[in-house]
CSV table of C-alpha atoms and ligand atoms in Angstrom, one decimal:
chain,number,residue,atom,x,y,z
A,1312,UNK,CA,-0.1,-0.2,0.3
A,1313,UNK,CA,1.5,3.2,-0.9
A,1314,UNK,CA,0.5,6.9,0.4
A,1315,UNK,CA,-2.4,8.5,-0.1
A,1316,UNK,CA,-3.0,10.5,-3.2
A,1317,UNK,CA,-4.3,13.2,-1.1
A,1318,UNK,CA,-1.2,13.4,1.2
A,1319,UNK,CA,1.0,13.3,-2.2
A,1320,UNK,CA,-0.7,16.1,-3.6
A,1321,UNK,CA,-0.7,18.5,-0.4
A,1322,UNK,CA,2.7,17.8,0.2
A,1323,UNK,CA,3.2,18.8,-3.6
A,1324,UNK,CA,1.0,21.8,-3.3
A,1325,UNK,CA,3.0,23.1,0.2
A,1326,UNK,CA,6.1,22.3,-1.9
A,1327,UNK,CA,5.2,24.5,-4.8
A,1328,UNK,CA,3.3,27.4,-3.0
A,1329,UNK,CA,0.0,25.9,-4.9
A,1330,UNK,CA,-3.8,26.9,-3.9
A,1331,UNK,CA,-4.7,23.0,-2.9
A,1332,UNK,CA,-7.9,22.5,-4.4
A,1333,UNK,CA,-6.7,18.7,-4.3
A,1334,UNK,CA,-7.6,17.3,-0.8
A,1335,UNK,CA,-11.3,17.6,0.5
A,1336,UNK,CA,-11.4,19.8,3.2
A,1337,UNK,CA,-12.4,23.5,3.6
A,1338,UNK,CA,-10.4,26.2,4.2
A,1339,UNK,CA,-12.9,28.4,6.1
A,1340,UNK,CA,-13.8,27.6,10.1
A,1341,UNK,CA,-16.8,25.6,11.5
A,1342,UNK,CA,-19.5,27.6,13.3
A,1343,UNK,CA,-18.6,29.7,16.0
A,1344,UNK,CA,-20.9,28.4,18.5
A,1345,UNK,CA,-19.6,25.1,18.0
A,1346,UNK,CA,-16.1,25.9,18.7
A,1347,UNK,CA,-17.2,27.7,21.6
A,1348,UNK,CA,-19.0,24.6,23.2
A,1349,UNK,CA,-15.8,22.2,22.6
A,1350,UNK,CA,-13.5,24.7,24.7
A,1351,UNK,CA,-16.3,24.8,27.4
A,1352,UNK,CA,-16.3,21.1,27.9
A,1353,UNK,CA,-12.7,21.1,27.6
A,1354,UNK,CA,-12.7,23.4,30.8
A,1355,UNK,CA,-15.8,21.9,32.5
A,1356,UNK,CA,-14.3,18.5,33.2
A,1357,UNK,CA,-15.3,16.5,30.2
A,1358,UNK,CA,-11.8,15.0,29.2
A,1359,UNK,CA,-11.7,11.6,30.3
A,1360,UNK,CA,-12.6,8.4,28.0
A,1361,UNK,CA,-16.0,8.4,26.5
A,1362,UNK,CA,-18.3,5.4,26.5
A,1363,UNK,CA,-17.3,2.8,23.8
A,1364,UNK,CA,-20.0,3.8,21.2
A,1365,UNK,CA,-20.0,7.0,22.1
A,1366,UNK,CA,-21.7,10.0,24.9
A,1367,UNK,CA,-25.4,9.4,25.7
A,1368,UNK,CA,-26.5,12.8,24.7
A,1369,UNK,CA,-24.8,12.6,20.9
A,1370,UNK,CA,-26.4,9.1,20.6
A,1371,UNK,CA,-29.9,10.8,21.7
A,1372,UNK,CA,-29.1,13.5,19.2
A,1373,UNK,CA,-28.0,11.2,16.4
A,1374,UNK,CA,-31.3,9.1,17.0
A,1375,UNK,CA,-33.1,12.1,16.7
A,1376,UNK,CA,-31.7,12.8,13.3
A,1377,UNK,CA,-31.9,10.1,11.7
A,1378,UNK,CA,-35.4,9.6,12.3
A,1379,UNK,CA,-36.5,13.1,11.3
A,1380,UNK,CA,-34.3,13.0,8.0
A,1381,UNK,CA,-34.8,9.5,7.1
A,1382,UNK,CA,-37.6,7.8,9.3
A,1383,UNK,CA,-35.3,5.6,10.5
A,1384,UNK,CA,-36.0,4.3,14.0
A,1385,UNK,CA,-32.4,4.0,15.2
A,1386,UNK,CA,-32.0,2.8,19.2
A,1387,UNK,CA,-28.9,5.2,20.7
A,1388,UNK,CA,-28.4,2.2,23.0
A,1389,UNK,CA,-27.8,-0.5,20.4
A,1390,UNK,CA,-27.6,0.9,17.1
A,1391,UNK,CA,-25.4,3.7,16.8
A,1392,UNK,CA,-21.9,4.3,17.4
A,1393,UNK,CA,-19.8,7.6,17.3
A,1394,UNK,CA,-16.1,7.3,15.6
A,1395,UNK,CA,-12.8,8.9,15.2
A,1396,UNK,CA,-14.0,9.8,11.6
A,1397,UNK,CA,-16.0,7.9,9.2
A,1398,UNK,CA,-12.8,6.4,8.1
A,1399,UNK,CA,-12.5,4.5,11.5
A,1400,UNK,CA,-16.3,3.4,10.8
A,1401,UNK,CA,-15.5,2.2,7.1
A,1402,UNK,CA,-12.5,0.3,8.8
A,1403,UNK,CA,-14.6,-1.1,11.7
A,1404,UNK,CA,-17.5,-2.2,9.3
A,1405,UNK,CA,-15.5,-4.1,7.2
A,1406,UNK,CA,-13.4,-5.8,9.5
A,1407,UNK,CA,-16.6,-6.9,11.5
A,1408,UNK,CA,-18.0,-8.9,8.3
A,1409,UNK,CA,-14.8,-9.7,5.9
A,1410,UNK,CA,-13.2,-13.1,6.4
A,1411,UNK,CA,-10.0,-14.4,4.2
A,1412,UNK,CA,-11.6,-14.9,0.8
A,1413,UNK,CA,-15.0,-13.0,1.2
A,1414,UNK,CA,-15.1,-10.8,-2.0
A,1415,UNK,CA,-16.3,-7.0,-1.8
A,1416,UNK,CA,-17.6,-5.4,-4.7
A,1417,UNK,CA,-16.1,-1.8,-5.1
A,1418,UNK,CA,-17.5,0.7,-7.4
A,1419,UNK,CA,-14.5,2.6,-9.5
A,1420,UNK,CA,-13.4,5.6,-9.1
A,1421,UNK,CA,-13.5,4.8,-5.4
A,1422,UNK,CA,-12.7,6.4,-2.6
A,1423,UNK,CA,-9.3,5.1,-1.6
A,1424,UNK,CA,-9.6,3.7,1.9
A,1425,UNK,CA,-11.9,1.0,1.1
A,1426,UNK,CA,-9.7,-1.7,-1.0
A,1427,UNK,CA,-7.2,-1.4,1.4
A,1428,UNK,CA,-9.4,-2.6,4.5
A,1429,UNK,CA,-10.8,-5.1,2.5
A,1430,UNK,CA,-6.9,-6.3,2.1
A,1431,UNK,CA,-6.1,-5.8,5.5
A,1432,UNK,CA,-8.7,-8.3,6.1
A,1433,UNK,CA,-7.8,-10.8,3.7
A,1434,UNK,CA,-11.1,-10.1,1.5
A,1435,UNK,CA,-10.6,-10.0,-2.2
A,1436,UNK,CA,-12.0,-6.7,-3.9
A,1437,UNK,CA,-14.1,-6.9,-7.4
A,1438,UNK,CA,-13.8,-3.5,-8.9
A,1439,UNK,CA,-16.9,-2.6,-11.0
A,1440,UNK,CA,-16.2,0.8,-13.2
A,1441,UNK,CA,-18.9,3.4,-13.3
A,1442,UNK,CA,-20.8,4.4,-16.2
A,1443,UNK,CA,-18.9,7.2,-17.9
A,1444,UNK,CA,-19.6,10.1,-18.3
A,1445,UNK,CA,-22.3,9.9,-15.9
A,1446,UNK,CA,-20.7,8.1,-13.3
A,1447,UNK,CA,-23.7,5.9,-12.3
A,1448,UNK,CA,-23.9,2.2,-11.7
A,1449,UNK,CA,-24.2,-0.6,-14.1
A,1450,UNK,CA,-26.4,-2.8,-12.1
A,1451,UNK,CA,-26.5,-5.6,-14.7
A,1452,UNK,CA,-23.0,-5.7,-14.3
A,1453,UNK,CA,-23.2,-5.9,-10.8
A,1454,UNK,CA,-25.7,-8.8,-10.9
A,1455,UNK,CA,-23.0,-10.8,-13.3
A,1456,UNK,CA,-20.1,-10.3,-10.8
A,1457,UNK,CA,-22.4,-11.3,-7.8
A,1458,UNK,CA,-21.5,-14.7,-6.7
A,1459,UNK,CA,-21.6,-17.1,-3.5
A,1460,UNK,CA,-18.3,-15.4,-1.8
A,1461,UNK,CA,-19.8,-11.9,-2.4
A,1462,UNK,CA,-20.1,-10.7,1.0
A,1463,UNK,CA,-20.1,-7.0,0.9
A,1464,UNK,CA,-21.1,-4.0,-1.5
A,1465,UNK,CA,-19.6,-0.9,-0.8
A,1466,UNK,CA,-21.8,2.1,-1.9
A,1467,UNK,CA,-21.0,5.7,-1.8
A,1468,UNK,CA,-23.5,8.4,-2.3
A,1469,UNK,CA,-23.4,11.3,-3.1
A,1470,UNK,CA,-19.9,10.2,-4.6
A,1471,UNK,CA,-16.1,11.0,-4.4
A,1472,UNK,CA,-14.8,11.8,-6.5
A,1473,UNK,CA,-17.4,12.3,-9.2
A,1474,UNK,CA,-19.8,14.2,-7.3
A,1475,UNK,CA,-22.9,12.1,-8.9
A,1476,UNK,CA,-25.8,11.5,-6.7
A,1477,UNK,CA,-28.1,8.3,-6.6
A,1478,UNK,CA,-31.8,8.3,-8.1
A,1479,UNK,CA,-34.8,5.7,-6.8
A,1480,UNK,CA,-33.9,3.8,-9.8
A,1481,UNK,CA,-30.8,2.9,-8.0
A,1482,UNK,CA,-32.5,2.0,-4.7
A,1483,UNK,CA,-34.8,0.0,-6.8
A,1484,UNK,CA,-31.9,-2.1,-8.4
A,1485,UNK,CA,-30.5,-2.5,-5.3
A,1486,UNK,CA,-33.2,-4.0,-3.7
A,1487,UNK,CA,-33.5,-6.4,-6.6
A,1488,UNK,CA,-30.2,-7.3,-6.4
A,1489,UNK,CA,-29.8,-8.2,-2.8
A,1490,UNK,CA,-32.9,-9.9,-2.2
A,1491,UNK,CA,-32.9,-13.0,-1.0
A,1492,UNK,CA,-28.8,-13.2,-1.2
A,1493,UNK,CA,-26.7,-13.2,2.0
A,1494,UNK,CA,-24.9,-9.9,1.1
A,1495,UNK,CA,-24.4,-6.9,3.5
A,1496,UNK,CA,-24.1,-3.5,2.5
A,1497,UNK,CA,-21.6,-0.5,3.3
A,1498,UNK,CA,-23.2,2.8,2.6
A,1499,UNK,CA,-20.6,5.5,2.8
A,1500,UNK,CA,-23.1,8.9,3.3
A,1501,UNK,CA,-20.3,11.2,4.1
A,1502,UNK,CA,-21.9,13.9,1.9
A,1503,UNK,CA,-25.4,13.3,3.0
A,1504,UNK,CA,-26.3,17.1,3.0
A,1505,UNK,CA,-24.4,18.0,0.3
A,1506,UNK,CA,-26.9,17.4,-2.9
A,1507,UNK,CA,-27.9,20.3,-5.2
A,1508,UNK,CA,-30.4,21.7,-7.8
A,1509,UNK,CA,-33.4,19.8,-5.3
A,1510,UNK,CA,-31.8,16.4,-5.7
A,1511,UNK,CA,-32.9,14.4,-1.9
A,1512,UNK,CA,-30.2,12.4,-0.6
A,1513,UNK,CA,-31.7,8.9,-0.8
A,1514,UNK,CA,-30.1,7.6,2.5
A,1515,UNK,CA,-30.5,3.8,2.7
A,1516,UNK,CA,-31.7,4.4,6.1
A,1517,UNK,CA,-34.7,5.4,4.6
A,1518,UNK,CA,-35.5,1.9,3.5
A,1519,UNK,CA,-36.1,-0.6,6.4
A,1520,UNK,CA,-35.1,-3.5,4.0
A,1521,UNK,CA,-31.8,-2.6,2.7
A,1522,UNK,CA,-31.2,-0.7,6.6
A,1523,UNK,CA,-31.7,-3.9,7.6
A,1524,UNK,CA,-28.5,-5.4,6.2
A,1525,UNK,CA,-26.4,-1.9,6.0
A,1526,UNK,CA,-23.6,-0.5,7.9
A,1527,UNK,CA,-24.4,3.7,7.1
A,1528,UNK,CA,-21.7,5.8,7.9
A,1529,UNK,CA,-21.4,9.5,8.0
A,1530,UNK,CA,-19.2,12.3,9.0
A,1531,UNK,CA,-19.4,15.3,11.6
A,1532,UNK,CA,-16.1,16.6,10.1
A,1533,UNK,CA,-17.9,17.0,6.8
A,1534,UNK,CA,-20.9,18.6,7.8
A,1535,UNK,CA,-19.4,21.0,10.3
A,1536,UNK,CA,-16.3,21.8,8.4
A,1537,UNK,CA,-14.4,20.3,11.1
A,1538,UNK,CA,-12.7,17.3,9.2
A,1539,UNK,CA,-9.5,17.7,11.5
A,1540,UNK,CA,-11.5,16.9,14.6
A,1541,UNK,CA,-12.3,13.4,13.7
A,1542,UNK,CA,-15.7,12.5,14.2
A,1543,UNK,CA,-17.8,10.3,12.5
A,1544,UNK,CA,-20.7,7.8,13.0
A,1545,UNK,CA,-22.6,4.1,12.2
A,1546,UNK,CA,-26.0,3.4,12.0
A,1547,UNK,CA,-26.6,-0.4,11.7
A,1548,UNK,CA,-28.8,-3.1,12.9
A,1549,UNK,CA,-27.9,-4.2,16.5
A,1550,UNK,CA,-26.5,-7.8,15.4
A,1551,UNK,CA,-24.1,-5.9,13.1
A,1552,UNK,CA,-23.4,-3.2,15.6
A,1553,UNK,CA,-22.5,-5.6,18.1
A,1554,UNK,CA,-19.7,-7.1,15.3
A,1555,UNK,CA,-18.7,-3.4,14.5
A,1556,UNK,CA,-18.5,-2.2,18.3
A,1557,UNK,CA,-15.8,-5.6,19.3
A,1558,UNK,CA,-13.9,-4.1,16.5
A,1559,UNK,CA,-13.8,-0.5,17.4
A,1560,UNK,CA,-13.2,-1.5,21.0
A,1561,UNK,CA,-9.9,-2.7,19.9
A,1562,UNK,CA,-8.7,0.1,17.3
A,1563,UNK,CA,-9.9,3.2,19.3
A,1564,UNK,CA,-12.0,2.2,22.3
A,1565,UNK,CA,-13.8,5.6,22.0
A,1566,UNK,CA,-14.2,8.8,20.4
A,1567,UNK,CA,-12.8,12.1,21.9
A,1568,UNK,CA,-14.8,13.0,24.5
A,1569,UNK,CA,-15.1,17.1,24.7
A,1570,UNK,CA,-15.8,16.8,20.9
A,1571,UNK,CA,-18.7,14.5,21.0
A,1572,UNK,CA,-20.2,16.8,24.0
A,1573,UNK,CA,-20.1,19.8,21.9
A,1574,UNK,CA,-21.7,18.1,18.8
A,1575,UNK,CA,-24.6,16.9,21.1
A,1576,UNK,CA,-25.2,20.6,22.0
A,1577,UNK,CA,-24.8,21.7,19.0
A,1578,UNK,CA,-27.0,19.0,17.2
A,1579,UNK,CA,-29.7,20.1,19.8
A,1580,UNK,CA,-29.5,23.9,19.6
A,1581,UNK,CA,-29.0,24.2,15.7
A,1582,UNK,CA,-30.9,21.7,14.4
A,1583,UNK,CA,-31.3,23.6,10.9
A,1584,UNK,CA,-27.6,24.0,10.5
A,1585,UNK,CA,-27.0,20.7,8.6
A,1586,UNK,CA,-30.5,21.4,6.1
A,1587,UNK,CA,-28.7,24.0,5.1
A,1588,UNK,CA,-25.6,22.9,3.6
A,1589,UNK,CA,-26.6,22.1,0.5
A,1590,UNK,CA,-27.4,25.4,-0.8
A,1591,UNK,CA,-24.6,26.8,1.1
A,1592,UNK,CA,-22.2,24.3,-1.1
A,1593,UNK,CA,-24.7,24.6,-4.2
A,1594,UNK,CA,-23.6,28.5,-4.2
A,1595,UNK,CA,-20.0,27.3,-3.9
A,1596,UNK,CA,-20.2,25.1,-7.1
A,1597,UNK,CA,-22.3,27.4,-9.1
A,1598,UNK,CA,-19.4,30.2,-8.6
A,1599,UNK,CA,-16.7,27.5,-9.1
A,1600,UNK,CA,-18.3,26.5,-12.5
A,1601,UNK,CA,-19.0,29.9,-13.6
A,1602,UNK,CA,-15.8,31.5,-12.9
A,1603,UNK,CA,-14.4,28.6,-15.1
A,1604,UNK,CA,-16.5,29.3,-17.6
A,1605,UNK,CA,-13.7,31.0,-19.8
A,1606,UNK,CA,-11.4,28.3,-19.0
A,1607,UNK,CA,-10.6,25.7,-21.6
A,1608,UNK,CA,-11.8,23.0,-18.6
A,1609,UNK,CA,-14.8,21.2,-19.7
A,1610,UNK,CA,-17.3,20.8,-16.6
A,1611,UNK,CA,-20.1,19.4,-15.7
A,1612,UNK,CA,-21.9,20.6,-12.6
A,1613,UNK,CA,-21.5,18.0,-9.3
A,1614,UNK,CA,-24.9,16.9,-8.4
A,1615,UNK,CA,-23.0,16.5,-5.0
A,1616,UNK,CA,-20.5,16.3,-2.6
A,1617,UNK,CA,-17.9,19.2,-2.7
A,1618,UNK,CA,-15.7,18.2,-5.5
A,1619,UNK,CA,-16.0,19.2,-9.3
A,1620,UNK,CA,-14.9,17.1,-11.9
A,1621,UNK,CA,-12.9,19.2,-14.8
A,1622,UNK,CA,-11.9,17.0,-18.1
A,1623,UNK,CA,-8.6,18.8,-19.5
A,1624,UNK,CA,-8.9,16.8,-22.9
A,1625,UNK,CA,-8.6,20.6,-24.7
A,1626,UNK,CA,-5.5,21.5,-22.7
A,1627,UNK,CA,-3.2,18.3,-22.8
A,1628,UNK,CA,-2.5,14.9,-23.9
A,1629,UNK,CA,-1.1,14.1,-20.4
A,1630,UNK,CA,-1.7,11.4,-18.3
A,1631,UNK,CA,-3.8,12.8,-15.6
A,1632,UNK,CA,-1.0,12.3,-12.9
A,1633,UNK,CA,1.6,14.1,-15.0
A,1634,UNK,CA,-1.0,17.0,-15.7
A,1635,UNK,CA,-2.3,17.3,-12.1
A,1636,UNK,CA,1.5,17.3,-10.9
A,1637,UNK,CA,2.5,19.9,-14.1
A,1638,UNK,CA,-0.5,22.2,-12.6
A,1639,UNK,CA,0.4,22.1,-9.5
A,1640,UNK,CA,4.3,22.7,-10.1
A,1641,UNK,CA,3.5,25.4,-12.7
A,1642,UNK,CA,0.1,26.9,-12.3
A,1643,UNK,CA,0.1,26.6,-8.7
A,1644,UNK,CA,-3.4,24.8,-8.4
A,1645,UNK,CA,-3.3,21.3,-7.0
A,1646,UNK,CA,-6.0,19.0,-8.2
A,1647,UNK,CA,-6.5,15.3,-7.8
A,1648,UNK,CA,-6.2,12.6,-10.8
A,1649,UNK,CA,-9.3,10.6,-11.2
A,1650,UNK,CA,-7.3,7.5,-12.3
A,1651,UNK,CA,-6.0,6.9,-8.8
A,1652,UNK,CA,-9.3,5.8,-7.6
A,1653,UNK,CA,-9.7,3.0,-10.3
A,1654,UNK,CA,-8.0,-0.6,-10.1
A,1655,UNK,CA,-8.0,-0.5,-14.0
A,1656,UNK,CA,-7.7,3.4,-14.9
A,1657,UNK,CA,-9.5,4.0,-18.0
A,1658,UNK,CA,-8.5,6.6,-20.7
A,1659,UNK,CA,-10.0,9.9,-19.1
A,1660,UNK,CA,-8.5,13.4,-18.9
A,1661,UNK,CA,-10.1,14.2,-15.7
A,1662,UNK,CA,-8.9,15.5,-12.7
A,1663,UNK,CA,-11.0,16.6,-9.6
A,1664,UNK,CA,-10.9,19.8,-7.7
A,1665,UNK,CA,-12.5,20.8,-4.4
A,1666,UNK,CA,-14.7,23.5,-4.2
A,1667,UNK,CA,-15.0,23.6,-0.1
A,1668,UNK,CA,-12.7,26.7,-0.2
A,1669,UNK,CA,-13.5,30.6,0.1
A,1670,UNK,CA,-14.6,32.6,-2.6
A,1671,UNK,CA,-11.2,34.4,-2.8
A,1672,UNK,CA,-9.5,31.2,-2.9
A,1673,UNK,CA,-11.6,30.3,-5.6
A,1674,UNK,CA,-11.0,33.0,-7.6
A,1675,UNK,CA,-7.7,33.0,-7.5
A,1676,UNK,CA,-7.5,29.2,-8.6
A,1677,UNK,CA,-9.9,30.1,-11.6
A,1678,UNK,CA,-7.6,32.9,-12.7
A,1679,UNK,CA,-4.6,31.1,-12.9
A,1680,UNK,CA,-6.7,28.0,-14.5
A,1681,UNK,CA,-8.0,30.2,-17.0
A,1682,UNK,CA,-4.3,30.6,-18.4
A,1683,UNK,CA,-4.5,26.9,-19.5
B,2239,LIG,C1,-16.3,9.1,0.5
B,2239,LIG,C2,-15.7,9.7,1.8
B,2239,LIG,N1,-15.5,8.6,2.7
B,2239,LIG,C3,-14.9,8.7,4.0
B,2239,LIG,C4,-14.5,9.6,4.2
B,2239,LIG,C5,-13.5,10.0,5.4
B,2239,LIG,O1,-14.4,11.3,6.4
B,2239,LIG,P1,-13.6,11.3,7.9
B,2239,LIG,O2,-12.6,12.7,7.5
B,2239,LIG,O3,-15.2,11.4,8.9
B,2239,LIG,O4,-12.8,10.1,8.3
B,2239,LIG,C6,-14.1,11.0,3.0
B,2239,LIG,C7,-13.2,12.1,2.9
B,2239,LIG,O5,-13.0,12.5,2.2
B,2239,LIG,C8,-14.9,10.6,2.1
B,2239,LIG,O6,-14.6,11.3,0.9
């Protein structure tokens, strides 16, 4: 396993003095009221181990949230675990159910932590490419790849790196695919609140038959612009959560306490914050697309997430890794080459930009990109 592309590109951006639109994190701060609550809890004695699954106040708030948003009746005591980022939750879920030789279906381009986690558990990933240029799932192809060893399907909606978002047909196809089969689901929904143009987020938690076999994973880091705090959570049926907790207990044991108390307060006091995140990022997506309109990149506006793909085929024939490196070193804007998210990269000339940045940063990046 090599160093992740995010570390590589961020380091190259730093060394070149480039604007970093590569790694997926905001260059602005999270809500002041939330940060103040962390300081308050640190000053008021919430600095020891939190319980294994999370502090009760936060588990209650998460249960309330998933009930209100998705109609899911999650029990705080048996269906939810707060984790050090969605990353740990992904690792726990995979470790909880994958044994040597089990097969796991992954859709490429895929977030780069899935396959290594499967490999660490002795599992085997089957990589199915998303269709091009829409980056949707070819469900017939999935049907043909499923077999007796298929134990888990890893889904990511809204999707990183492509910004695609599921519709009801995807849900129906998934239903048909898993019905009567002993297959579990891992739904990576860290961008649950970031969908655009009126598209609803179709969490698997909305569908009791699918939720009954799913680990659904979320990230407070993405929702509250605090990726460095490392707080996420998993919602799963009690029999899956029991296995999940056995792994979590032996990796991190629990998630940092003051942040959990602060997040519980913030969810209680600002229940609309996450509901407004989609329109916040839609404005940023529109701004970024509009200021790049005069450039030679070809952009199809993302449907969700805070990533925008850009086709550079009118600019260069270079591979995307060469192009991204040159973009960083010579033009001082860092992006992620999309081929690194594939097991077998197709011939595409696409890079990914993160638009979770201040308008000033985006405007300066666009000014540089227009010169190409
Ligand atoms: C699709 C996807 N899943 C999981 C994560 C990890 O989230 P966290 O920072 O909460 O560990 C990311 C972060 O970029 C992501 O894009």
